[in-house]
Amino acid sequence: MTNGTDSSITEYAPGSTGNATPSATISGDDTGLDDPAAIVVDPAGDVFIANENSSTVEEFAPGASGDATPAATISGSNTGLDGPDGLALNAAGDLYVANLDGDSVVEFGPGASGNATPILTLSSSGIEDGSPLDGLAFNSAGDMFVAMSADDGVGEFAPGASGDAGLVNWIAGASDGLYDPVDVAIDSSGNLWVANSGNGSIGEYPPGANGEVFPVDTISGSDTGLSYPDGLQFDASGNLWVSDQNAESVMEFAPGATGDATPTTTITGSDTGLDGPSDLAVAGAPPTPTKLAFVAQPSKGSAGALLAEPKVAVEDAAGDVLTGNTSKVTLSIKAGTGASGATLKCTSNPVAASGGVAAFPGCRINLAGSGYQLQATDGSLAAADSSAFTINPGPAYKLAFVTEPSGGQQFLALSPQPAVAIEDREGNVVTSNTSKVTLSIKAGTGASGAALICTSNPVAASAGIGTFARCAINKVGNDYQLAASDGSLVAATSAKFDVTLQVISSFTWSSNPIAAPASLGPDTTVTRTVTALTAAGRPAADVLVYVSLIKPAPSIEPVGFTDNSSATCGTGKNIVRLPAYCQANSAGEVEVTYQTSSHRELGSDELIAAVDPFGTDQAADPYTYSAPVGTPIASYSWNPDPIAPAESLASGESVPITVTALSAEGNPIPGAPVYLRLTEAPGSNAKISSSCNGTTTAESVPGLAARPASTPAPCSTGRSGSLTITYTSSTKTPTGGSDGVTAGYPKVQEVTDVYSYD
């Protein structure tokens, strides 16, 4: 107890009451005491005294008594001390001093002595010039509270505030109950208590109080014995001790005391040594809360399910639970642990400690993951981390598209292919699930009657995800959506997408050309494959290909000739007679079966593969001839020409020669008629022959210009526009001249190719 009138310090044993004699007194010239106005005791038992008159702060060793010399004294021009009237220690053990006359608060580190320079000086705009600064106190968050008697207010500053720092909160106003406040104290729940010397009362304010706030409780009245309360301090049991300067007494009020409460203890009387008691410190005062600790750990669980209830204790530096503490503890997922983006939800968070322990019922974490840790915080107290635990996925509850189709072309695989996850309520993939997921076109979306085609549907999930392959839609349409279902699980719907007409750039055939029809013989069947290709040259899977068979025009068919050739596409039950739309397989292929006519003589067939038989994007099939059947013949060409000097051939030697029917543009004409005639050199018995009309001599075919009806029918050029014949040299020795072969067609044009001898 500081006694300002006689400059002494008195100490009282636990349980002292009434006219108790001090158990120890520090007084005398060697003490240096000069109007001691404030006192604080550190955890080691060292006693710090603020001397208002001498502007000094003294430190006495534990157990000091009588005319004891201070262990250390802070004094001098560098200290910034000016009428010190309040003392407090923060959690780090730094000493804060409020200057009654100096309009400032200064901070000294442990061990400060002599003319020490403060670590910091607070001279805030919230402190008016000339405003006396009295008592100091810190809450568990490190905020500093200063009683300002002349302003009838209490200011709250953030931890570390210095210089011209502003106030965090300022309690002042006509209805706040403050009247010449001279000291402050913080209880274990963080409530602020203020000693009002002007009206003999003590007011209580909740944490965060600001502005014109009426106190939640007030101790005042004749039974309280209060007259000029000047010092406040709580003991370890939560009892409030008050020094009263006018009443020359020290009073104790039980926890929860309010109104005109009678003190449970009063020390007063001539034997007490009290003489203008200004401030007090209580041995066994509430230990300073310094840290948090988990006393009940969370354990592994399922996403969205209740965790084992975490509990966090508020402890002092020694690890003892501060059972009187009711400050609020906040729980969160420790940064960098568990699944990114996970959230923690509890019934209440933060939670006020009860008996020094904050319990968190109803806690859940939404995302599955391993290595989770919870972190507990409470202002400036050292945070606590829980042990690591795992959150597993919950039971399967719903489906969700994890890969959305963004669209595609008709009959082509959607891109990307859809994938559907089986999830719990919180959206975690249930990796142990292998149930079957079914995909369909959502009713009412896309084109009416459209079908979804996939390699497999439904598909069994692997690691909780159903992955679909080669899914395509057969109709062009907008705003398609896919629907995923799996028994009783909540179904999923994909985002909207469009299906456009597939762009086929070209077709290729497995054999090109298939063959000259005449070389196949009548009623011959062959099978060929046409492949649809995209612009990138890739096979277009599952597309519709329009395939048709075009027969020779009637104008170039011989009288009485009818082409009964035919073609189909597909295999097995999918055989379709042309013309028709045929669906390609996964490799973009359509199988076409072609059968020649039973009485083929002239002209040629064409197979056409196209996207649209009426559109401009039609692709001609690879069996298109270089000149259409029936094109007028402008000339014939021979290869070789001449075949060779006759004398270079052996007697009776046969060599092939080819004749080609040409259009006016010089293009070969398939299916063109060719009459052949051999003109022999004198003495030559050379011959020509072909598969068309057998062996022909000069006598076999009279003049081409006027062919009798009885002469053999003409030969026909094949699909390439050419006809190959065989020339056999004479077995006799010609007497001169040359053999010649003539190719021609009545009423069209004839051309003679001559093989001259040297």
Short mmCIF file of C-alpha atoms in Angstrom, two decimals, residues 62-261:
data_model
loop_
_atom_site.label_atom_id
_atom_site.label_comp_id
_atom_site.label_asym_id
_atom_site.label_seq_id
_atom_site.Cartn_x
_atom_site.Cartn_y
_atom_site.Cartn_z
CA PRO A 62 11.31 -8.75 -2.38
CA GLY A 63 11.06 -8.62 1.42
CA ALA A 64 12.39 -5.05 1.70
CA SER A 65 11.41 -3.38 4.97
CA GLY A 66 12.24 -0.41 7.15
CA ASP A 67 14.63 2.24 5.87
CA ALA A 68 15.58 0.05 2.87
CA THR A 69 17.65 1.41 0.04
CA PRO A 70 16.05 0.91 -3.40
CA ALA A 71 17.60 -1.79 -5.61
CA ALA A 72 17.26 0.63 -8.54
CA THR A 73 16.00 4.14 -9.17
CA ILE A 74 14.91 5.63 -12.50
CA SER A 75 15.53 9.38 -12.36
CA GLY A 76 16.88 12.14 -14.53
CA SER A 77 16.16 14.43 -17.45
CA ASN A 78 16.28 11.64 -20.02
CA THR A 79 13.60 9.56 -18.32
CA GLY A 80 10.64 11.75 -19.29
CA LEU A 81 9.21 11.33 -15.76
CA ASP A 82 7.05 14.26 -14.65
CA GLY A 83 4.81 13.70 -11.65
CA PRO A 84 4.39 9.94 -12.18
CA ASP A 85 1.01 8.84 -10.83
CA GLY A 86 0.32 5.44 -12.41
CA LEU A 87 2.26 2.20 -12.91
CA ALA A 88 1.57 -1.02 -14.81
CA LEU A 89 3.51 -3.98 -16.22
CA ASN A 90 2.66 -5.44 -19.61
CA ALA A 91 2.89 -9.16 -20.49
CA ALA A 92 6.54 -8.75 -21.54
CA GLY A 93 7.49 -7.29 -18.17
CA ASP A 94 8.00 -3.73 -19.45
CA LEU A 95 7.14 -0.99 -16.95
CA TYR A 96 4.71 1.73 -18.04
CA VAL A 97 4.50 5.03 -16.14
CA ALA A 98 1.68 7.62 -16.44
CA ASN A 99 2.82 11.19 -15.81
CA LEU A 100 0.27 13.25 -13.93
CA ASP A 101 1.99 16.51 -14.87
CA GLY A 102 3.74 15.54 -18.08
CA ASP A 103 0.71 14.61 -20.22
CA SER A 104 2.47 11.40 -21.32
CA VAL A 105 3.07 7.72 -20.76
CA VAL A 106 6.63 6.33 -20.89
CA GLU A 107 7.82 2.72 -21.16
CA PHE A 108 10.99 1.22 -19.65
CA GLY A 109 12.39 -2.21 -20.27
CA PRO A 110 13.24 -4.71 -17.50
CA GLY A 111 16.32 -3.65 -15.52
CA ALA A 112 16.02 0.04 -16.40
CA SER A 113 17.86 2.28 -13.92
CA GLY A 114 19.31 5.73 -13.54
CA ASN A 115 18.81 8.37 -16.18
CA ALA A 116 17.35 5.79 -18.60
CA THR A 117 15.75 6.82 -21.88
CA PRO A 118 12.27 5.36 -22.34
CA ILE A 119 11.72 2.64 -24.96
CA LEU A 120 8.79 4.74 -26.18
CA THR A 121 6.80 7.78 -25.21
CA LEU A 122 3.08 8.18 -25.84
CA SER A 123 1.88 11.75 -26.11
CA SER A 124 -1.45 11.28 -27.80
CA SER A 125 -3.91 13.69 -29.29
CA GLY A 126 -6.39 11.84 -27.10
CA ILE A 127 -4.63 13.31 -24.06
CA GLU A 128 -5.42 16.98 -23.66
CA ASP A 129 -2.64 19.33 -22.58
CA GLY A 130 -2.59 19.64 -18.82
CA SER A 131 -4.88 16.67 -18.35
CA PRO A 132 -3.67 14.62 -15.37
CA LEU A 133 -2.88 11.00 -16.22
CA ASP A 134 -3.53 8.62 -13.38
CA GLY A 135 -3.94 4.84 -13.19
CA LEU A 136 -2.86 2.36 -15.90
CA ALA A 137 -3.93 -1.20 -16.69
CA PHE A 138 -3.47 -3.75 -19.53
CA ASN A 139 -5.98 -6.28 -20.79
CA SER A 140 -5.05 -9.73 -22.13
CA ALA A 141 -4.89 -8.37 -25.70
CA GLY A 142 -2.19 -5.88 -24.68
CA ASP A 143 -4.41 -2.79 -24.97
CA MET A 144 -3.55 -0.10 -22.42
CA PHE A 145 -6.23 1.76 -20.44
CA VAL A 146 -5.47 5.18 -18.92
CA ALA A 147 -7.60 7.05 -16.38
CA MET A 148 -7.81 10.78 -17.23
CA SER A 149 -9.35 12.48 -14.26
CA ALA A 150 -9.59 16.03 -15.61
CA ASP A 151 -11.38 14.82 -18.75
CA ASP A 152 -13.75 12.51 -16.83
CA GLY A 153 -12.78 9.81 -19.27
CA VAL A 154 -10.83 6.59 -19.84
CA GLY A 155 -8.78 6.10 -22.98
CA GLU A 156 -7.83 2.78 -24.61
CA PHE A 157 -4.66 2.54 -26.72
CA ALA A 158 -3.55 -0.27 -29.03
CA PRO A 159 -0.52 -2.41 -28.05
CA GLY A 160 2.72 -0.56 -28.78
CA ALA A 161 1.05 2.82 -29.23
CA SER A 162 3.59 5.62 -29.18
CA GLY A 163 4.09 9.19 -30.29
CA ASP A 164 0.87 10.91 -31.25
CA ALA A 165 -1.11 7.63 -31.59
CA GLY A 166 -4.87 7.89 -31.61
CA LEU A 167 -7.24 6.21 -29.20
CA VAL A 168 -8.86 2.86 -29.94
CA ASN A 169 -11.77 3.67 -27.65
CA TRP A 170 -12.69 6.67 -25.50
CA ILE A 171 -15.27 6.34 -22.74
CA ALA A 172 -16.65 9.78 -21.85
CA GLY A 173 -19.99 11.56 -21.68
CA ALA A 174 -22.67 12.87 -19.37
CA SER A 175 -24.26 9.45 -18.84
CA ASP A 176 -21.17 7.28 -18.52
CA GLY A 177 -20.93 7.55 -14.71
CA LEU A 178 -17.29 8.74 -14.82
CA TYR A 179 -16.39 11.49 -12.39
CA ASP A 180 -12.76 12.34 -11.80
CA PRO A 181 -11.54 8.77 -12.58
CA VAL A 182 -8.14 8.12 -11.01
CA ASP A 183 -7.45 4.38 -11.41
CA VAL A 184 -8.44 1.41 -13.59
CA ALA A 185 -8.29 -2.38 -13.29
CA ILE A 186 -9.15 -5.28 -15.64
CA ASP A 187 -10.87 -8.39 -14.30
CA SER A 188 -10.26 -11.93 -15.60
CA SER A 189 -13.09 -11.55 -18.13
CA GLY A 190 -11.63 -8.40 -19.64
CA ASN A 191 -14.14 -6.03 -18.04
CA LEU A 192 -12.89 -2.55 -17.18
CA TRP A 193 -13.32 -1.23 -13.63
CA VAL A 194 -12.87 2.48 -12.88
CA ALA A 195 -12.37 4.25 -9.52
CA ASN A 196 -14.25 7.58 -9.53
CA SER A 197 -12.75 9.79 -6.85
CA GLY A 198 -15.22 12.59 -7.56
CA ASN A 199 -18.37 10.75 -6.50
CA GLY A 200 -17.07 7.85 -4.42
CA SER A 201 -18.08 5.11 -6.85
CA ILE A 202 -16.63 2.25 -8.87
CA GLY A 203 -18.03 1.53 -12.35
CA GLU A 204 -17.76 -1.59 -14.55
CA TYR A 205 -17.66 -1.43 -18.38
CA PRO A 206 -17.69 -4.30 -20.86
CA PRO A 207 -14.81 -5.02 -23.27
CA GLY A 208 -14.87 -2.68 -26.27
CA ALA A 209 -16.91 0.01 -24.49
CA ASN A 210 -16.71 3.29 -26.37
CA GLY A 211 -18.36 6.68 -26.24
CA GLU A 212 -21.08 7.62 -23.79
CA VAL A 213 -21.55 4.17 -22.27
CA PHE A 214 -23.47 3.64 -19.06
CA PRO A 215 -21.69 1.21 -16.69
CA VAL A 216 -23.10 -2.33 -16.50
CA ASP A 217 -22.55 -2.30 -12.73
CA THR A 218 -21.75 0.38 -10.14
CA ILE A 219 -20.58 -0.02 -6.55
CA SER A 220 -21.78 3.07 -4.68
CA GLY A 221 -23.62 4.02 -1.52
CA SER A 222 -23.24 4.56 2.17
CA ASP A 223 -22.76 0.88 2.99
CA THR A 224 -19.80 0.61 0.61
CA GLY A 225 -17.65 2.89 2.73
CA LEU A 226 -16.36 4.55 -0.43
CA SER A 227 -15.44 8.21 -0.28
CA TYR A 228 -12.41 8.85 -2.48
CA PRO A 229 -11.44 5.54 -4.06
CA ASP A 230 -7.90 5.99 -5.41
CA GLY A 231 -6.58 2.50 -6.16
CA LEU A 232 -8.04 -0.74 -7.58
CA GLN A 233 -6.68 -4.30 -7.72
CA PHE A 234 -8.18 -7.80 -8.19
CA ASP A 235 -6.85 -10.80 -6.30
CA ALA A 236 -6.55 -14.36 -7.63
CA SER A 237 -10.08 -15.18 -6.45
CA GLY A 238 -11.63 -12.25 -8.28
CA ASN A 239 -12.14 -10.12 -5.19
CA LEU A 240 -11.83 -6.37 -5.78
CA TRP A 241 -9.56 -4.42 -3.40
CA VAL A 242 -9.94 -0.65 -3.14
CA SER A 243 -7.78 1.95 -1.38
CA ASP A 244 -9.72 5.00 -0.24
CA GLN A 245 -7.65 8.11 0.44
CA ASN A 246 -10.29 10.09 2.37
CA ALA A 247 -11.53 7.13 4.40
CA GLU A 248 -7.96 6.09 5.28
CA SER A 249 -8.96 2.53 4.58
CA VAL A 250 -8.61 -0.50 2.33
CA MET A 251 -11.75 -2.43 1.38
CA GLU A 252 -12.44 -5.79 -0.26
CA PHE A 253 -15.56 -6.48 -2.34
CA ALA A 254 -16.62 -9.99 -3.30
CA PRO A 255 -16.93 -11.00 -6.96
CA GLY A 256 -20.22 -9.75 -8.39
CA ALA A 257 -20.61 -7.01 -5.81
CA THR A 258 -22.81 -4.18 -7.06
CA GLY A 259 -24.88 -1.27 -5.80
CA ASP A 260 -24.64 -0.35 -2.12
CA ALA A 261 -22.63 -3.48 -1.32
#
